[in-house]
Amino acid sequence: MQQQRFRPDFVKDCILKIVKIMAHHRRVTPISDTSTIENRAASVDSSKPSRSKKEGTDSELSQSGYGKPQVSVRKQKGVYMIKGAMKVGIDPDVMYGIITDHESSPRIFKSISRVEIEEKENGKIVTQHARWNFFRWSGTFSIRLLVEEDHQSRSFKFQLQEPGFLRIFDGEWNVNPLKVEGEKAGSLVLLKQQMLPKVVALGPLSRCMCGVLSSQVRTLFHDLRDEANASNEGDKKKAAG
């Protein structure tokens, strides 16, 4: 069998093809100003939203409807800064319970195949065995995280413990009560995260990476949405029974 000859421009061609495909779907160009997502999210629970253009409003988030995440990714000093927000029609305590149910994460999240949990004095060590896909390549890697939960504020922080495939993978989840005209209307789920892979992406590949990360975070939010919907359906069946 004749060995296939490696073409030096093969990787470049693949990268350009990915960039073109993602640009077509408007997922490559990162959002330069991620502060608007946070400001919109903060204004949802306000009875008198700010009219300041600098602060922004919750109009875009409201128009997106429930279960449609708003995600932004930008690169700052080499580190990818990720922010996301999504409204979910479920009680905040129930939503927080879903996010912190680490034992069930392989069932909830499509990207996680297995998880191991160790109880520590200052929190939990959660080891996630995750899947990744990039164009025609795929594989698995493990992430060992220190997780600190605060049930009173419905937040938890996570911090990478053993750099490997990723050099930085830190962030925080928050679940806030969502109100519309003063009435309870579900939860507002917020994610702030910073990530730095071991291999540095430059130029078009860096912009491509922003698109890939944005897509992955949206999938993460969609998985949470589906679990929340399933939980709501389960509660309705129990009430009906």
Short mmCIF file of C-alpha atoms in Angstrom, two decimals:
data_model
loop_
_atom_site.label_atom_id
_atom_site.label_comp_id
_atom_site.label_asym_id
_atom_site.label_seq_id
_atom_site.Cartn_x
_atom_site.Cartn_y
_atom_site.Cartn_z
CA MET A 1 0.00 0.00 0.00
CA GLN A 2 1.40 3.35 -1.02
CA GLN A 3 1.90 5.67 1.93
CA GLN A 4 -0.05 8.91 1.68
CA ARG A 5 2.26 11.86 1.34
CA PHE A 6 1.86 14.60 3.95
CA ARG A 7 1.16 17.99 2.44
CA PRO A 8 2.55 20.93 4.47
CA ASP A 9 -0.43 23.07 3.49
CA PHE A 10 -2.98 20.47 4.66
CA VAL A 11 -3.38 21.93 8.17
CA LYS A 12 -3.60 25.46 6.75
CA ASP A 13 -6.30 24.38 4.28
CA CYS A 14 -8.28 22.70 7.07
CA ILE A 15 -8.08 25.78 9.28
CA LEU A 16 -9.20 28.08 6.46
CA LYS A 17 -12.06 25.74 5.65
CA ILE A 18 -13.21 25.73 9.29
CA VAL A 19 -13.01 29.52 9.46
CA LYS A 20 -15.09 29.89 6.28
CA ILE A 21 -17.73 27.45 7.51
CA MET A 22 -18.02 29.10 10.90
CA ALA A 23 -18.02 32.58 9.42
CA HIS A 24 -20.93 31.49 7.24
CA HIS A 25 -22.85 30.57 10.38
CA ARG A 26 -21.69 33.78 12.10
CA ARG A 27 -19.94 31.96 14.90
CA VAL A 28 -16.34 32.99 14.33
CA THR A 29 -16.22 36.67 15.20
CA PRO A 30 -16.13 37.05 19.00
CA ILE A 31 -18.26 39.68 20.71
CA SER A 32 -15.88 42.46 21.68
CA ASP A 33 -17.89 43.84 24.58
CA THR A 34 -19.15 41.13 26.93
CA SER A 35 -20.21 43.59 29.62
CA THR A 36 -23.64 44.00 28.00
CA ILE A 37 -24.57 40.40 28.73
CA GLU A 38 -23.81 40.86 32.42
CA ASN A 39 -25.61 44.20 32.55
CA ARG A 40 -28.69 42.81 30.78
CA ALA A 41 -28.74 39.85 33.15
CA ALA A 42 -28.47 42.09 36.20
CA SER A 43 -31.30 44.30 34.98
CA VAL A 44 -33.82 41.47 34.52
CA ASP A 45 -34.70 41.38 38.22
CA SER A 46 -34.96 45.16 38.50
CA SER A 47 -38.34 46.85 38.74
CA LYS A 48 -36.88 49.96 37.10
CA PRO A 49 -34.34 48.96 34.43
CA SER A 50 -31.62 51.46 33.67
CA ARG A 51 -32.03 53.43 30.47
CA SER A 52 -28.34 54.16 30.22
CA LYS A 53 -26.85 53.06 26.90
CA LYS A 54 -23.61 52.24 28.68
CA GLU A 55 -25.30 49.83 31.06
CA GLY A 56 -27.67 48.37 28.48
CA THR A 57 -31.07 46.74 29.13
CA ASP A 58 -32.54 43.28 29.30
CA SER A 59 -34.39 43.75 26.00
CA GLU A 60 -32.22 41.38 23.98
CA LEU A 61 -32.36 38.74 26.69
CA SER A 62 -36.13 39.14 26.98
CA GLN A 63 -36.64 38.92 23.22
CA SER A 64 -34.59 35.74 23.08
CA GLY A 65 -37.20 34.00 25.24
CA TYR A 66 -36.68 31.26 27.75
CA GLY A 67 -34.10 28.59 27.07
CA LYS A 68 -32.15 30.64 24.52
CA PRO A 69 -28.66 31.35 25.89
CA GLN A 70 -26.70 34.53 25.27
CA VAL A 71 -22.99 33.75 25.02
CA SER A 72 -19.92 35.88 24.38
CA VAL A 73 -16.26 34.89 24.03
CA ARG A 74 -13.29 37.20 23.72
CA LYS A 75 -9.55 36.84 24.09
CA GLN A 76 -7.77 38.99 26.66
CA LYS A 77 -3.99 38.72 27.11
CA GLY A 78 -4.07 35.24 25.61
CA VAL A 79 -6.86 33.98 27.87
CA TYR A 80 -10.36 33.26 26.54
CA MET A 81 -12.97 35.10 28.61
CA ILE A 82 -16.42 33.49 28.44
CA LYS A 83 -19.75 34.85 29.65
CA GLY A 84 -23.18 33.35 29.29
CA ALA A 85 -26.75 33.94 30.49
CA MET A 86 -30.00 32.04 30.06
CA LYS A 87 -33.52 32.32 31.42
CA VAL A 88 -35.17 29.09 32.55
CA GLY A 89 -38.74 28.63 33.73
CA ILE A 90 -37.86 26.69 36.86
CA ASP A 91 -37.46 27.48 40.56
CA PRO A 92 -33.95 28.87 41.35
CA ASP A 93 -33.32 26.30 44.10
CA VAL A 94 -34.21 23.46 41.73
CA MET A 95 -32.02 24.94 38.99
CA TYR A 96 -29.10 25.30 41.39
CA GLY A 97 -29.61 21.69 42.46
CA ILE A 98 -29.31 20.57 38.83
CA ILE A 99 -26.08 22.51 38.27
CA THR A 100 -24.48 21.18 41.47
CA ASP A 101 -25.59 17.58 40.93
CA HIS A 102 -22.10 16.50 39.90
CA GLU A 103 -22.93 12.80 40.18
CA SER A 104 -25.54 13.19 37.43
CA SER A 105 -23.41 15.37 35.14
CA PRO A 106 -22.59 12.48 32.72
CA ARG A 107 -26.34 12.09 32.18
CA ILE A 108 -27.07 15.82 31.95
CA PHE A 109 -24.14 16.98 29.81
CA LYS A 110 -23.34 15.35 26.49
CA SER A 111 -19.66 16.32 26.72
CA ILE A 112 -19.02 14.47 30.02
CA SER A 113 -18.59 10.70 29.96
CA ARG A 114 -17.64 10.04 33.59
CA VAL A 115 -17.09 11.90 36.86
CA GLU A 116 -15.31 11.22 40.15
CA ILE A 117 -15.93 13.20 43.35
CA GLU A 118 -13.79 13.60 46.46
CA GLU A 119 -15.02 15.48 49.53
CA LYS A 120 -12.54 18.02 50.94
CA GLU A 121 -12.64 20.43 53.89
CA ASN A 122 -12.70 23.47 51.62
CA GLY A 123 -14.99 21.99 48.99
CA LYS A 124 -15.04 19.10 46.54
CA ILE A 125 -12.54 17.77 44.04
CA VAL A 126 -14.53 16.91 40.92
CA THR A 127 -12.71 15.04 38.14
CA GLN A 128 -14.56 15.20 34.84
CA HIS A 129 -13.71 12.93 31.93
CA ALA A 130 -14.82 14.97 28.94
CA ARG A 131 -15.12 14.49 25.19
CA TRP A 132 -13.94 16.98 22.59
CA ASN A 133 -14.57 17.32 18.86
CA PHE A 134 -12.81 19.63 16.44
CA PHE A 135 -13.51 19.23 12.72
CA ARG A 136 -12.55 15.59 11.97
CA TRP A 137 -10.60 15.08 15.17
CA SER A 138 -12.01 13.92 18.51
CA GLY A 139 -10.81 12.53 21.80
CA THR A 140 -11.14 12.64 25.58
CA PHE A 141 -9.37 14.46 28.39
CA SER A 142 -9.71 14.79 32.16
CA ILE A 143 -10.24 17.95 34.19
CA ARG A 144 -9.61 17.97 37.94
CA LEU A 145 -11.48 20.86 39.57
CA LEU A 146 -11.78 22.29 43.05
CA VAL A 147 -15.46 23.17 43.50
CA GLU A 148 -16.67 25.53 46.24
CA GLU A 149 -20.45 25.73 46.60
CA ASP A 150 -22.48 28.44 48.33
CA HIS A 151 -26.07 27.22 48.54
CA GLN A 152 -27.29 30.40 50.23
CA SER A 153 -26.30 32.60 47.29
CA ARG A 154 -26.87 29.79 44.75
CA SER A 155 -23.36 30.04 43.35
CA PHE A 156 -20.33 27.86 43.03
CA LYS A 157 -16.79 28.46 41.88
CA PHE A 158 -14.52 25.99 40.13
CA GLN A 159 -10.76 26.09 39.71
CA LEU A 160 -8.41 23.83 37.75
CA GLN A 161 -6.15 21.82 40.04
CA GLU A 162 -3.85 19.97 37.66
CA PRO A 163 -2.91 21.77 34.40
CA GLY A 164 -2.61 19.48 31.41
CA PHE A 165 -4.54 19.86 28.17
CA LEU A 166 -5.77 23.09 29.76
CA ARG A 167 -3.54 25.54 31.61
CA ILE A 168 -6.41 27.65 32.98
CA PHE A 169 -10.02 26.56 33.48
CA ASP A 170 -11.61 28.66 36.24
CA GLY A 171 -15.02 30.22 36.64
CA GLU A 172 -18.26 30.65 38.52
CA TRP A 173 -21.92 29.70 38.11
CA ASN A 174 -24.75 31.80 39.60
CA VAL A 175 -28.48 31.17 39.70
CA ASN A 176 -30.64 34.24 40.40
CA PRO A 177 -34.40 34.48 40.86
CA LEU A 178 -36.06 35.83 37.74
CA LYS A 179 -39.02 38.17 38.09
CA VAL A 180 -41.29 39.72 35.49
CA GLU A 181 -43.38 42.67 36.69
CA GLY A 182 -42.62 41.67 40.27
CA GLU A 183 -43.85 38.09 39.86
CA LYS A 184 -41.65 35.01 40.07
CA ALA A 185 -40.91 33.74 36.58
CA GLY A 186 -38.10 31.23 36.97
CA SER A 187 -34.32 31.49 37.09
CA LEU A 188 -31.54 33.44 35.47
CA VAL A 189 -28.46 31.23 35.03
CA LEU A 190 -25.11 33.02 34.68
CA LEU A 191 -21.67 31.69 33.80
CA LYS A 192 -18.35 33.53 33.94
CA GLN A 193 -15.27 31.56 32.92
CA GLN A 194 -11.69 31.95 31.78
CA MET A 195 -9.89 29.28 29.80
CA LEU A 196 -6.40 28.85 28.36
CA PRO A 197 -5.43 25.72 26.40
CA LYS A 198 -1.90 24.37 26.45
CA VAL A 199 -1.54 24.97 22.72
CA VAL A 200 -1.79 28.68 21.87
CA ALA A 201 -4.00 29.52 18.90
CA LEU A 202 -2.98 32.49 16.76
CA GLY A 203 -4.56 34.53 13.96
CA PRO A 204 -7.54 32.94 12.19
CA LEU A 205 -7.28 29.84 14.39
CA SER A 206 -7.76 31.99 17.50
CA ARG A 207 -10.96 33.48 16.05
CA CYS A 208 -12.03 29.99 15.11
CA MET A 209 -11.43 28.88 18.69
CA CYS A 210 -13.73 31.66 19.93
CA GLY A 211 -16.47 30.26 17.72
CA VAL A 212 -15.85 26.71 18.92
CA LEU A 213 -15.96 27.77 22.58
CA SER A 214 -19.14 29.76 22.02
CA SER A 215 -20.78 26.73 20.43
CA GLN A 216 -19.67 24.47 23.29
CA VAL A 217 -21.04 26.83 25.95
CA ARG A 218 -24.36 27.10 24.12
CA THR A 219 -24.55 23.30 24.08
CA LEU A 220 -23.83 23.31 27.82
CA PHE A 221 -26.72 25.70 28.42
CA HIS A 222 -29.01 23.69 26.15
CA ASP A 223 -28.25 20.56 28.20
CA LEU A 224 -29.21 22.46 31.37
CA ARG A 225 -32.39 23.70 29.70
CA ASP A 226 -33.39 20.17 28.67
CA GLU A 227 -32.78 18.86 32.20
CA ALA A 228 -34.82 21.73 33.68
CA ASN A 229 -37.68 20.99 31.25
CA ALA A 230 -37.54 17.30 32.18
CA SER A 231 -37.65 18.23 35.86
CA ASN A 232 -40.70 20.44 35.27
CA GLU A 233 -42.47 17.65 33.38
CA GLY A 234 -41.70 15.24 36.20
CA ASP A 235 -43.17 17.61 38.77
CA LYS A 236 -46.32 18.03 36.67
CA LYS A 237 -46.78 14.26 36.41
CA LYS A 238 -46.35 13.86 40.18
CA ALA A 239 -48.90 16.62 40.81
CA ALA A 240 -51.34 15.06 38.35
CA GLY A 241 -50.87 11.61 39.88
#
